């Protein structure tokens, strides 16, 4: 009967088209049950049946080998006490300990890339968030935890663990005598050593190490894609290639009950009643050398030129439009600085708009600068990324991973504000992205044979230069 059909439909929405397994403890993660009600339209991007089956299989692996299982204790003792890989290829459970680094946006995009790598290599992902990042998210894997246990010897920095970089230098020897745990650094630094992580010979070597400790702040999915065997599998899992972060990010990152309360209260108080919501993320990377007026001009050029926000009527102080049902637009401003929200708010309060639309401007916080090790600060950052992801129209700042998270979770193609570095005027002020994916800022520089990659696009037809950073690439 029609009743039961609607229940099935509702369940499907609730479980994000099968992305989530049923049977989780709903009270422990209310956003898993409620968040679909806050996304405006039904998502046009459905997870493939193959992705869903891979996720269910991953969850089984995680339950069987993850913290609190017998296999976990047994394997960890083995890994800690043996100096060599001890037939690592045959080990029942293999692990990927992940240490995300840098700001929250960087940490989240690199976590998604690492999770994909874990699925592709049948490893159990154990994450080591810093204290300030704890309590932001729900546990993603049903009946288990993804947090590296507090008593794990692998919580300590790099200690006693050989590094992948040093092994590459002595490849011949290493092939015979692989360690049981290896540190792999994919973190972006100024003088990046070439890691050849995308190459088969690296993956053949890494496959035989039971426990990898990975550190990264990058969305290195394109380098997985550059590996022929991973490539086939990723294409099968995620045939719509620009939805990798969208699906895996939605799967991994549900706001904890505390974060969800903050998100819901802000949304319901200020944003829910508007006819349209515009998210505006204004990230100023070098505040001392970029005057606020230059940034404000950039934001207005972008939003007015592209008709994302209406022009104000400078001649009149009362709107000539007398229509009763005026369109109300809510602008959510995310920035470390209060002035951007205040300026915009004053602009729309002091004068009517030519179109007669009413504009409300809301900025949840203004932290002034990025803070490290501060849980409240990280909570604010997370709630703002999430709120931005609920926008109908999104404007973000070029190169900002904070913006990438909102873009990917929301399934939105944002307008990317030009990244100012001094008191300049730039046209166009922004350009719309063609993809939902984050940009990989530091792709490999060489083919596996050591020759430099001159032209990415002709060598890897599924990769394109990012709109916001020509040295970066993303999948098409
Ligand atoms: P990125 O540096 O823009 O790529 O983004 P990250 O998230 O990696 O690092 C920036 C960090 O600065 C964030 O995680 C926040 O801690 C802080 N931050 C930057 N912009 C904002 C903002 O608009 N709102 C809040 N609440 N925090 C911000």
GROMACS .gro file of C-alpha atoms and ligand atoms in nm:
model
  504
    1UNK     CA    1   0.000   0.000   0.000
    2UNK     CA    2   0.099   0.361  -0.042
    3UNK     CA    3   0.189   0.394   0.323
    4UNK     CA    4   0.465   0.139   0.313
    5UNK     CA    5   0.605   0.290  -0.008
    6UNK     CA    6   0.648   0.627   0.156
    7UNK     CA    7   0.825   0.467   0.450
    8UNK     CA    8   1.067   0.294   0.217
    9UNK     CA    9   1.131   0.622   0.033
   10UNK     CA   10   1.189   0.804   0.355
   11UNK     CA   11   1.435   0.538   0.470
   12UNK     CA   12   1.623   0.568   0.146
   13UNK     CA   13   1.658   0.946   0.199
   14UNK     CA   14   1.758   0.893   0.555
   15UNK     CA   15   2.031   0.651   0.463
   16UNK     CA   16   2.161   0.876   0.188
   17UNK     CA   17   2.064   0.646  -0.098
   18UNK     CA   18   2.236   0.351   0.064
   19UNK     CA   19   2.559   0.531   0.150
   20UNK     CA   20   2.490   0.458   0.519
   21UNK     CA   21   2.433   0.113   0.662
   22UNK     CA   22   2.114   0.079   0.863
   23UNK     CA   23   2.125  -0.023   1.225
   24UNK     CA   24   2.348   0.248   1.371
   25UNK     CA   25   2.269   0.396   1.708
   26UNK     CA   26   2.057   0.694   1.606
   27UNK     CA   27   2.082   0.880   1.938
   28UNK     CA   28   2.460   0.882   1.918
   29UNK     CA   29   2.455   1.063   1.585
   30UNK     CA   30   2.137   1.260   1.529
   31UNK     CA   31   2.271   1.430   1.215
   32UNK     CA   32   2.272   1.094   1.035
   33UNK     CA   33   1.897   1.086   1.081
   34UNK     CA   34   1.812   1.453   1.037
   35UNK     CA   35   2.060   1.615   0.800
   36UNK     CA   36   1.887   1.507   0.477
   37UNK     CA   37   1.599   1.737   0.579
   38UNK     CA   38   1.828   2.039   0.563
   39UNK     CA   39   1.956   1.989   0.211
   40UNK     CA   40   1.722   2.174  -0.019
   41UNK     CA   41   1.686   1.957  -0.324
   42UNK     CA   42   1.724   1.584  -0.364
   43UNK     CA   43   2.083   1.513  -0.468
   44UNK     CA   44   2.121   1.438  -0.840
   45UNK     CA   45   2.435   1.240  -0.753
   46UNK     CA   46   2.359   0.885  -0.645
   47UNK     CA   47   2.625   0.651  -0.507
   48UNK     CA   48   2.682   0.351  -0.736
   49UNK     CA   49   2.582   0.003  -0.614
   50UNK     CA   50   2.949  -0.093  -0.637
   51UNK     CA   51   3.054   0.192  -0.406
   52UNK     CA   52   2.784   0.088  -0.162
   53UNK     CA   53   2.906  -0.271  -0.161
   54UNK     CA   54   3.267  -0.155  -0.115
   55UNK     CA   55   3.161   0.053   0.185
   56UNK     CA   56   2.971  -0.237   0.343
   57UNK     CA   57   3.276  -0.461   0.291
   58UNK     CA   58   3.503  -0.197   0.436
   59UNK     CA   59   3.280  -0.171   0.744
   60UNK     CA   60   3.305  -0.548   0.790
   61UNK     CA   61   3.682  -0.534   0.764
   62UNK     CA   62   3.693  -0.247   1.011
   63UNK     CA   63   3.478  -0.434   1.261
   64UNK     CA   64   3.682  -0.750   1.226
   65UNK     CA   65   4.026  -0.588   1.247
   66UNK     CA   66   3.962  -0.251   1.412
   67UNK     CA   67   4.011  -0.144   1.774
   68UNK     CA   68   3.854  -0.369   2.038
   69UNK     CA   69   3.861  -0.676   1.815
   70UNK     CA   70   4.069  -0.985   1.895
   71UNK     CA   71   4.240  -0.955   1.560
   72UNK     CA   72   4.344  -0.599   1.642
   73UNK     CA   73   4.520  -0.694   1.961
   74UNK     CA   74   4.687  -0.994   1.804
   75UNK     CA   75   4.806  -0.806   1.497
   76UNK     CA   76   4.933  -0.504   1.688
   77UNK     CA   77   5.147  -0.719   1.915
   78UNK     CA   78   5.296  -0.883   1.608
   79UNK     CA   79   5.360  -0.555   1.431
   80UNK     CA   80   5.516  -0.388   1.734
   81UNK     CA   81   5.743  -0.679   1.819
   82UNK     CA   82   5.869  -0.782   1.479
   83UNK     CA   83   6.133  -0.576   1.308
   84UNK     CA   84   6.048  -0.704   0.963
   85UNK     CA   85   5.721  -0.734   0.782
   86UNK     CA   86   5.692  -1.102   0.875
   87UNK     CA   87   5.519  -1.207   0.558
   88UNK     CA   88   5.313  -0.890   0.554
   89UNK     CA   89   5.136  -0.981   0.235
   90UNK     CA   90   4.974  -1.273   0.413
   91UNK     CA   91   4.883  -1.079   0.729
   92UNK     CA   92   4.512  -1.097   0.799
   93UNK     CA   93   4.472  -0.734   0.890
   94UNK     CA   94   4.670  -0.443   0.756
   95UNK     CA   95   4.649  -0.090   0.889
   96UNK     CA   96   4.671   0.268   0.776
   97UNK     CA   97   4.733   0.504   1.064
   98UNK     CA   98   4.653   0.854   0.945
   99UNK     CA   99   4.783   1.173   1.093
  100UNK     CA  100   4.606   1.463   0.921
  101UNK     CA  101   4.789   1.793   0.939
  102UNK     CA  102   4.737   2.165   0.893
  103UNK     CA  103   4.396   2.341   0.927
  104UNK     CA  104   4.062   2.162   0.950
  105UNK     CA  105   3.985   2.194   0.579
  106UNK     CA  106   4.321   2.040   0.486
  107UNK     CA  107   4.265   1.765   0.740
  108UNK     CA  108   3.923   1.676   0.605
  109UNK     CA  109   4.017   1.664   0.237
  110UNK     CA  110   4.326   1.455   0.312
  111UNK     CA  111   4.120   1.221   0.530
  112UNK     CA  112   3.889   1.150   0.235
  113UNK     CA  113   4.187   1.075   0.009
  114UNK     CA  114   4.333   0.847   0.277
  115UNK     CA  115   4.005   0.663   0.325
  116UNK     CA  116   3.991   0.596  -0.048
  117UNK     CA  117   4.348   0.466  -0.031
  118UNK     CA  118   4.249   0.241   0.262
  119UNK     CA  119   3.959   0.095   0.064
  120UNK     CA  120   4.179   0.040  -0.241
  121UNK     CA  121   4.446  -0.141  -0.038
  122UNK     CA  122   4.223  -0.329   0.209
  123UNK     CA  123   4.368  -0.149   0.506
  124UNK     CA  124   4.194  -0.051   0.827
  125UNK     CA  125   4.196   0.328   0.865
  126UNK     CA  126   4.283   0.452   1.212
  127UNK     CA  127   4.286   0.826   1.250
  128UNK     CA  128   4.491   1.033   1.488
  129UNK     CA  129   4.320   1.369   1.522
  130UNK     CA  130   4.476   1.629   1.747
  131UNK     CA  131   4.277   1.695   2.065
  132UNK     CA  132   4.108   2.005   1.925
  133UNK     CA  133   3.961   1.803   1.637
  134UNK     CA  134   3.808   1.543   1.867
  135UNK     CA  135   3.433   1.550   1.916
  136UNK     CA  136   3.355   1.727   1.588
  137UNK     CA  137   3.236   1.422   1.396
  138UNK     CA  138   3.033   1.109   1.455
  139UNK     CA  139   3.197   0.770   1.426
  140UNK     CA  140   3.163   0.678   1.059
  141UNK     CA  141   3.204   0.300   1.081
  142UNK     CA  142   2.915   0.110   1.229
  143UNK     CA  143   2.982  -0.070   1.560
  144UNK     CA  144   3.345   0.035   1.573
  145UNK     CA  145   3.572   0.337   1.605
  146UNK     CA  146   3.809   0.500   1.360
  147UNK     CA  147   4.013   0.669   1.631
  148UNK     CA  148   4.360   0.530   1.687
  149UNK     CA  149   4.343   0.395   2.043
  150UNK     CA  150   4.504   0.619   2.305
  151UNK     CA  151   4.743   0.344   2.413
  152UNK     CA  152   4.871   0.271   2.063
  153UNK     CA  153   5.251   0.294   2.032
  154UNK     CA  154   5.191   0.454   1.692
  155UNK     CA  155   5.056   0.771   1.849
  156UNK     CA  156   5.411   0.894   1.898
  157UNK     CA  157   5.568   1.091   1.620
  158UNK     CA  158   5.757   0.875   1.374
  159UNK     CA  159   5.945   0.704   1.655
  160UNK     CA  160   6.147   0.397   1.559
  161UNK     CA  161   5.968   0.370   1.231
  162UNK     CA  162   6.154   0.364   0.908
  163UNK     CA  163   6.046   0.618   0.650
  164UNK     CA  164   5.929   0.547   0.300
  165UNK     CA  165   6.150   0.824   0.167
  166UNK     CA  166   6.463   0.664   0.310
  167UNK     CA  167   6.354   0.323   0.180
  168UNK     CA  168   6.322   0.456  -0.172
  169UNK     CA  169   6.689   0.550  -0.155
  170UNK     CA  170   6.786   0.193  -0.080
  171UNK     CA  171   6.516   0.018  -0.279
  172UNK     CA  172   6.715  -0.296  -0.359
  173UNK     CA  173   6.788  -0.376   0.000
  174UNK     CA  174   6.441  -0.280   0.115
  175UNK     CA  175   6.277  -0.526  -0.118
  176UNK     CA  176   6.435  -0.807   0.081
  177UNK     CA  177   6.388  -0.669   0.426
  178UNK     CA  178   6.067  -0.473   0.466
  179UNK     CA  179   5.979  -0.331   0.808
  180UNK     CA  180   5.653  -0.407   0.989
  181UNK     CA  181   5.566  -0.039   1.012
  182UNK     CA  182   5.659   0.243   0.779
  183UNK     CA  183   5.612   0.620   0.787
  184UNK     CA  184   5.492   0.773   0.463
  185UNK     CA  185   5.496   1.149   0.436
  186UNK     CA  186   5.265   1.299   0.174
  187UNK     CA  187   5.249   1.632   0.350
  188UNK     CA  188   5.311   1.934   0.135
  189UNK     CA  189   5.636   2.111   0.221
  190UNK     CA  190   5.831   2.381   0.039
  191UNK     CA  191   6.095   2.148  -0.099
  192UNK     CA  192   5.879   1.844  -0.165
  193UNK     CA  193   6.081   1.533  -0.229
  194UNK     CA  194   5.935   1.332  -0.516
  195UNK     CA  195   5.756   1.037  -0.357
  196UNK     CA  196   5.659   0.834  -0.665
  197UNK     CA  197   5.362   0.730  -0.458
  198UNK     CA  198   5.151   0.692  -0.774
  199UNK     CA  199   5.381   0.429  -0.922
  200UNK     CA  200   5.321   0.055  -0.925
  201UNK     CA  201   5.667  -0.023  -0.788
  202UNK     CA  202   5.595   0.195  -0.483
  203UNK     CA  203   5.257   0.037  -0.426
  204UNK     CA  204   5.407  -0.313  -0.466
  205UNK     CA  205   5.651  -0.229  -0.191
  206UNK     CA  206   5.399  -0.061   0.037
  207UNK     CA  207   5.149  -0.344  -0.004
  208UNK     CA  208   5.380  -0.573   0.190
  209UNK     CA  209   5.412  -0.352   0.495
  210UNK     CA  210   5.148  -0.442   0.757
  211UNK     CA  211   5.117  -0.096   0.908
  212UNK     CA  212   5.160   0.236   0.732
  213UNK     CA  213   5.166   0.568   0.910
  214UNK     CA  214   5.061   0.835   0.667
  215UNK     CA  215   5.081   1.207   0.719
  216UNK     CA  216   4.919   1.445   0.475
  217UNK     CA  217   4.728   1.767   0.432
  218UNK     CA  218   4.648   1.713   0.063
  219UNK     CA  219   4.367   1.576  -0.149
  220UNK     CA  220   4.593   1.326  -0.325
  221UNK     CA  221   4.311   1.138  -0.503
  222UNK     CA  222   4.446   1.233  -0.849
  223UNK     CA  223   4.772   1.054  -0.772
  224UNK     CA  224   4.575   0.737  -0.689
  225UNK     CA  225   4.404   0.789  -1.018
  226UNK     CA  226   4.739   0.804  -1.197
  227UNK     CA  227   4.803   0.445  -1.088
  228UNK     CA  228   4.653   0.209  -1.349
  229UNK     CA  229   4.519  -0.055  -1.110
  230UNK     CA  230   4.369   0.193  -0.864
  231UNK     CA  231   4.229   0.383  -1.157
  232UNK     CA  232   4.012   0.091  -1.272
  233UNK     CA  233   3.872   0.037  -0.926
  234UNK     CA  234   3.801   0.405  -0.857
  235UNK     CA  235   3.621   0.434  -1.190
  236UNK     CA  236   3.404   0.138  -1.102
  237UNK     CA  237   3.325   0.275  -0.757
  238UNK     CA  238   3.276   0.636  -0.860
  239UNK     CA  239   3.186   0.651  -1.228
  240UNK     CA  240   3.088   1.016  -1.189
  241UNK     CA  241   3.443   1.124  -1.123
  242UNK     CA  242   3.376   1.465  -0.976
  243UNK     CA  243   3.170   1.316  -0.691
  244UNK     CA  244   3.448   1.132  -0.507
  245UNK     CA  245   3.471   1.383  -0.225
  246UNK     CA  246   3.097   1.444  -0.232
  247UNK     CA  247   3.012   1.080  -0.157
  248UNK     CA  248   3.306   0.981   0.060
  249UNK     CA  249   3.301   1.313   0.250
  250UNK     CA  250   2.930   1.280   0.316
  251UNK     CA  251   2.987   0.925   0.431
  252UNK     CA  252   3.272   1.009   0.671
  253UNK     CA  253   3.179   1.348   0.811
  254UNK     CA  254   2.854   1.368   1.001
  255UNK     CA  255   2.846   1.645   1.261
  256UNK     CA  256   2.859   1.517   1.619
  257UNK     CA  257   2.550   1.591   1.828
  258UNK     CA  258   2.721   1.898   1.970
  259UNK     CA  259   2.814   2.033   1.626
  260UNK     CA  260   2.473   1.942   1.488
  261UNK     CA  261   2.301   2.142   1.764
  262UNK     CA  262   2.508   2.449   1.674
  263UNK     CA  263   2.442   2.404   1.301
  264UNK     CA  264   2.069   2.352   1.341
  265UNK     CA  265   2.015   2.643   1.578
  266UNK     CA  266   2.199   2.885   1.352
  267UNK     CA  267   2.028   2.755   1.041
  268UNK     CA  268   1.680   2.761   1.186
  269UNK     CA  269   1.720   3.104   1.346
  270UNK     CA  270   1.867   3.292   1.051
  271UNK     CA  271   1.868   3.096   0.728
  272UNK     CA  272   1.577   2.854   0.699
  273UNK     CA  273   1.308   3.108   0.620
  274UNK     CA  274   1.489   3.279   0.335
  275UNK     CA  275   1.389   3.204  -0.024
  276UNK     CA  276   1.752   3.163  -0.120
  277UNK     CA  277   2.074   3.122   0.071
  278UNK     CA  278   2.408   3.252  -0.053
  279UNK     CA  279   2.725   3.131   0.113
  280UNK     CA  280   3.021   3.367   0.105
  281UNK     CA  281   3.355   3.239   0.229
  282UNK     CA  282   3.614   3.514   0.247
  283UNK     CA  283   3.959   3.377   0.328
  284UNK     CA  284   4.241   3.630   0.337
  285UNK     CA  285   4.567   3.438   0.338
  286UNK     CA  286   4.803   3.732   0.393
  287UNK     CA  287   4.594   3.988   0.584
  288UNK     CA  288   4.885   4.227   0.646
  289UNK     CA  289   4.952   4.289   0.281
  290UNK     CA  290   4.594   4.290   0.151
  291UNK     CA  291   4.380   4.593   0.245
  292UNK     CA  292   4.023   4.515   0.348
  293UNK     CA  293   3.885   4.751   0.087
  294UNK     CA  294   4.052   4.553  -0.192
  295UNK     CA  295   3.890   4.234  -0.063
  296UNK     CA  296   3.552   4.401  -0.025
  297UNK     CA  297   3.573   4.536  -0.382
  298UNK     CA  298   3.659   4.190  -0.507
  299UNK     CA  299   3.363   4.033  -0.326
  300UNK     CA  300   3.122   4.297  -0.459
  301UNK     CA  301   3.259   4.277  -0.813
  302UNK     CA  302   3.212   3.904  -0.809
  303UNK     CA  303   2.867   3.889  -0.655
  304UNK     CA  304   2.711   4.190  -0.831
  305UNK     CA  305   2.863   4.123  -1.173
  306UNK     CA  306   2.739   3.764  -1.172
  307UNK     CA  307   2.403   3.866  -1.024
  308UNK     CA  308   2.450   3.650  -0.716
  309UNK     CA  309   2.352   3.952  -0.506
  310UNK     CA  310   2.136   4.246  -0.617
  311UNK     CA  311   2.261   4.600  -0.681
  312UNK     CA  312   2.156   4.868  -0.435
  313UNK     CA  313   1.946   5.164  -0.536
  314UNK     CA  314   2.173   5.458  -0.460
  315UNK     CA  315   1.917   5.723  -0.560
  316UNK     CA  316   1.624   5.623  -0.343
  317UNK     CA  317   1.594   5.545   0.021
  318UNK     CA  318   1.268   5.353  -0.014
  319UNK     CA  319   1.205   5.068  -0.252
  320UNK     CA  320   0.960   5.159  -0.529
  321UNK     CA  321   0.846   4.800  -0.546
  322UNK     CA  322   0.532   4.748  -0.339
  323UNK     CA  323   0.492   4.378  -0.400
  324UNK     CA  324   0.383   4.207  -0.085
  325UNK     CA  325   0.575   3.884  -0.120
  326UNK     CA  326   0.925   4.012  -0.159
  327UNK     CA  327   1.206   3.767  -0.210
  328UNK     CA  328   1.425   3.737   0.096
  329UNK     CA  329   1.782   3.624   0.051
  330UNK     CA  330   2.007   3.520   0.336
  331UNK     CA  331   2.381   3.570   0.300
  332UNK     CA  332   2.598   3.356   0.524
  333UNK     CA  333   2.943   3.509   0.561
  334UNK     CA  334   3.232   3.296   0.684
  335UNK     CA  335   3.548   3.487   0.757
  336UNK     CA  336   3.805   3.534   1.029
  337UNK     CA  337   3.733   3.910   1.018
  338UNK     CA  338   3.410   4.080   1.127
  339UNK     CA  339   3.433   4.370   0.881
  340UNK     CA  340   3.319   4.181   0.572
  341UNK     CA  341   2.989   4.075   0.723
  342UNK     CA  342   2.941   4.416   0.885
  343UNK     CA  343   3.005   4.608   0.562
  344UNK     CA  344   2.771   4.395   0.359
  345UNK     CA  345   2.502   4.414   0.624
  346UNK     CA  346   2.530   4.794   0.644
  347UNK     CA  347   2.516   4.821   0.266
  348UNK     CA  348   2.185   4.637   0.243
  349UNK     CA  349   2.039   4.800   0.553
  350UNK     CA  350   2.111   5.156   0.444
  351UNK     CA  351   1.966   5.136   0.093
  352UNK     CA  352   1.698   4.935  -0.084
  353UNK     CA  353   1.790   4.699  -0.366
  354UNK     CA  354   1.692   4.782  -0.722
  355UNK     CA  355   1.519   4.447  -0.758
  356UNK     CA  356   1.324   4.497  -0.438
  357UNK     CA  357   1.475   4.184  -0.286
  358UNK     CA  358   1.549   4.190   0.085
  359UNK     CA  359   1.895   4.082   0.195
  360UNK     CA  360   1.986   3.957   0.540
  361UNK     CA  361   2.354   3.912   0.624
  362UNK     CA  362   2.469   3.673   0.896
  363UNK     CA  363   2.822   3.596   1.005
  364UNK     CA  364   2.845   3.328   1.276
  365UNK     CA  365   3.196   3.411   1.400
  366UNK     CA  366   3.506   3.623   1.348
  367UNK     CA  367   3.800   3.451   1.508
  368UNK     CA  368   4.058   3.705   1.379
  369UNK     CA  369   4.322   3.440   1.321
  370UNK     CA  370   4.366   3.069   1.278
  371UNK     CA  371   4.411   2.905   1.617
  372UNK     CA  372   4.579   2.576   1.684
  373UNK     CA  373   4.482   2.331   1.955
  374UNK     CA  374   4.157   2.509   2.038
  375UNK     CA  375   3.850   2.287   2.030
  376UNK     CA  376   3.593   2.568   2.032
  377UNK     CA  377   3.770   2.731   1.738
  378UNK     CA  378   3.770   2.406   1.538
  379UNK     CA  379   3.403   2.352   1.623
  380UNK     CA  380   3.321   2.695   1.479
  381UNK     CA  381   3.518   2.620   1.164
  382UNK     CA  382   3.335   2.289   1.117
  383UNK     CA  383   2.987   2.435   1.174
  384UNK     CA  384   3.059   2.714   0.926
  385UNK     CA  385   3.186   2.475   0.658
  386UNK     CA  386   2.871   2.271   0.706
  387UNK     CA  387   2.640   2.575   0.697
  388UNK     CA  388   2.810   2.695   0.377
  389UNK     CA  389   2.745   2.353   0.226
  390UNK     CA  390   2.370   2.413   0.268
  391UNK     CA  391   2.382   2.718   0.037
  392UNK     CA  392   2.195   2.745  -0.291
  393UNK     CA  393   2.476   2.954  -0.435
  394UNK     CA  394   2.830   2.937  -0.302
  395UNK     CA  395   3.120   3.180  -0.330
  396UNK     CA  396   3.453   3.057  -0.191
  397UNK     CA  397   3.812   3.173  -0.203
  398UNK     CA  398   4.062   3.023  -0.448
  399UNK     CA  399   4.302   2.772  -0.291
  400UNK     CA  400   4.112   2.749   0.035
  401UNK     CA  401   4.053   2.392   0.151
  402UNK     CA  402   3.794   2.531   0.397
  403UNK     CA  403   3.593   2.628   0.089
  404UNK     CA  404   3.659   2.290  -0.079
  405UNK     CA  405   3.488   2.108   0.208
  406UNK     CA  406   3.171   2.321   0.175
  407UNK     CA  407   3.179   2.273  -0.202
  408UNK     CA  408   3.218   1.896  -0.187
  409UNK     CA  409   2.974   1.823   0.094
  410UNK     CA  410   2.712   2.048  -0.064
  411UNK     CA  411   2.767   1.912  -0.415
  412UNK     CA  412   2.808   2.271  -0.535
  413UNK     CA  413   3.012   2.440  -0.806
  414UNK     CA  414   3.126   2.755  -0.630
  415UNK     CA  415   3.233   3.088  -0.766
  416UNK     CA  416   3.600   3.107  -0.676
  417UNK     CA  417   3.719   3.448  -0.562
  418UNK     CA  418   4.061   3.540  -0.690
  419UNK     CA  419   4.327   3.502  -0.421
  420UNK     CA  420   4.461   3.854  -0.361
  421UNK     CA  421   4.817   3.893  -0.240
  422UNK     CA  422   4.837   4.272  -0.229
  423UNK     CA  423   4.641   4.590  -0.300
  424UNK     CA  424   4.536   4.491  -0.648
  425UNK     CA  425   4.222   4.487  -0.854
  426UNK     CA  426   4.158   4.171  -1.047
  427UNK     CA  427   3.921   4.094  -1.332
  428UNK     CA  428   3.736   3.874  -1.342
  429UNK     CA  429   3.694   3.888  -0.966
  430UNK     CA  430   3.579   3.527  -0.961
  431UNK     CA  431   3.522   3.233  -1.189
  432UNK     CA  432   3.284   2.942  -1.144
  433UNK     CA  433   3.432   2.597  -1.085
  434UNK     CA  434   3.332   2.318  -1.324
  435UNK     CA  435   3.357   2.046  -1.062
  436UNK     CA  436   3.255   1.953  -0.709
  437UNK     CA  437   3.600   1.814  -0.629
  438UNK     CA  438   3.877   1.972  -0.419
  439UNK     CA  439   4.196   2.062  -0.605
  440UNK     CA  440   4.516   1.859  -0.552
  441UNK     CA  441   4.769   2.137  -0.510
  442UNK     CA  442   5.092   1.937  -0.543
  443UNK     CA  443   5.054   1.660  -0.802
  444UNK     CA  444   5.355   1.439  -0.888
  445UNK     CA  445   5.615   1.604  -1.105
  446UNK     CA  446   5.750   1.290  -1.272
  447UNK     CA  447   5.638   0.983  -1.456
  448UNK     CA  448   5.733   0.655  -1.292
  449UNK     CA  449   6.038   0.631  -1.518
  450UNK     CA  450   6.172   0.953  -1.370
  451UNK     CA  451   6.101   1.179  -1.669
  452UNK     CA  452   5.936   1.509  -1.580
  453UNK     CA  453   5.564   1.543  -1.660
  454UNK     CA  454   5.538   1.840  -1.893
  455UNK     CA  455   5.172   1.831  -1.984
  456UNK     CA  456   4.933   1.667  -1.744
  457UNK     CA  457   4.627   1.692  -1.956
  458UNK     CA  458   4.764   1.509  -2.259
  459UNK     CA  459   4.924   1.234  -2.046
  460UNK     CA  460   4.629   1.184  -1.813
  461UNK     CA  461   4.307   1.257  -2.001
  462UNK     CA  462   4.099   1.245  -1.683
  463UNK     CA  463   4.295   1.521  -1.511
  464UNK     CA  464   4.257   1.895  -1.566
  465UNK     CA  465   4.417   2.207  -1.428
  466UNK     CA  466   4.218   2.354  -1.140
  467UNK     CA  467   4.033   2.679  -1.203
  468UNK     CA  468   4.182   2.833  -0.890
  469UNK     CA  469   4.539   2.703  -0.921
  470UNK     CA  470   4.706   2.618  -1.249
  471UNK     CA  471   4.970   2.394  -1.087
  472UNK     CA  472   4.701   2.186  -0.922
  473UNK     CA  473   4.490   1.915  -1.086
  474UNK     CA  474   4.157   1.748  -1.037
  475UNK     CA  475   3.956   1.474  -1.203
  476UNK     CA  476   3.703   1.535  -1.476
  477LIG     P1  477   4.263   2.689   0.429
  477LIG     O1  478   4.384   2.736   0.504
  477LIG     O2  479   4.176   2.803   0.384
  477LIG     O3  480   4.298   2.595   0.319
  477LIG     O4  481   4.168   2.608   0.530
  477LIG     P2  482   4.201   2.523   0.661
  477LIG     O5  483   4.067   2.488   0.719
  477LIG     O6  484   4.291   2.411   0.630
  477LIG     O7  485   4.277   2.620   0.761
  477LIG     C1  486   4.225   2.743   0.798
  477LIG     C2  487   4.179   2.744   0.943
  477LIG     O8  488   4.165   2.880   0.986
  477LIG     C3  489   4.040   2.683   0.964
  477LIG     O9  490   4.044   2.545   0.986
  477LIG     C4  491   3.992   2.760   1.084
  477LIG    O10  492   4.055   2.712   1.199
  477LIG     C5  493   4.044   2.900   1.054
  477LIG     N1  494   3.951   2.973   0.965
  477LIG     C6  495   3.979   3.022   0.843
  477LIG     N2  496   3.870   3.083   0.790
  477LIG     C7  497   3.771   3.071   0.881
  477LIG     C8  498   3.633   3.112   0.883
  477LIG    O11  499   3.579   3.172   0.791
  477LIG     N3  500   3.562   3.080   0.994
  477LIG     C9  501   3.618   3.012   1.098
  477LIG     N4  502   3.541   2.983   1.203
  477LIG     N5  503   3.747   2.972   1.099
  477LIG    C10  504   3.822   3.000   0.992
   0.00000   0.00000   0.00000
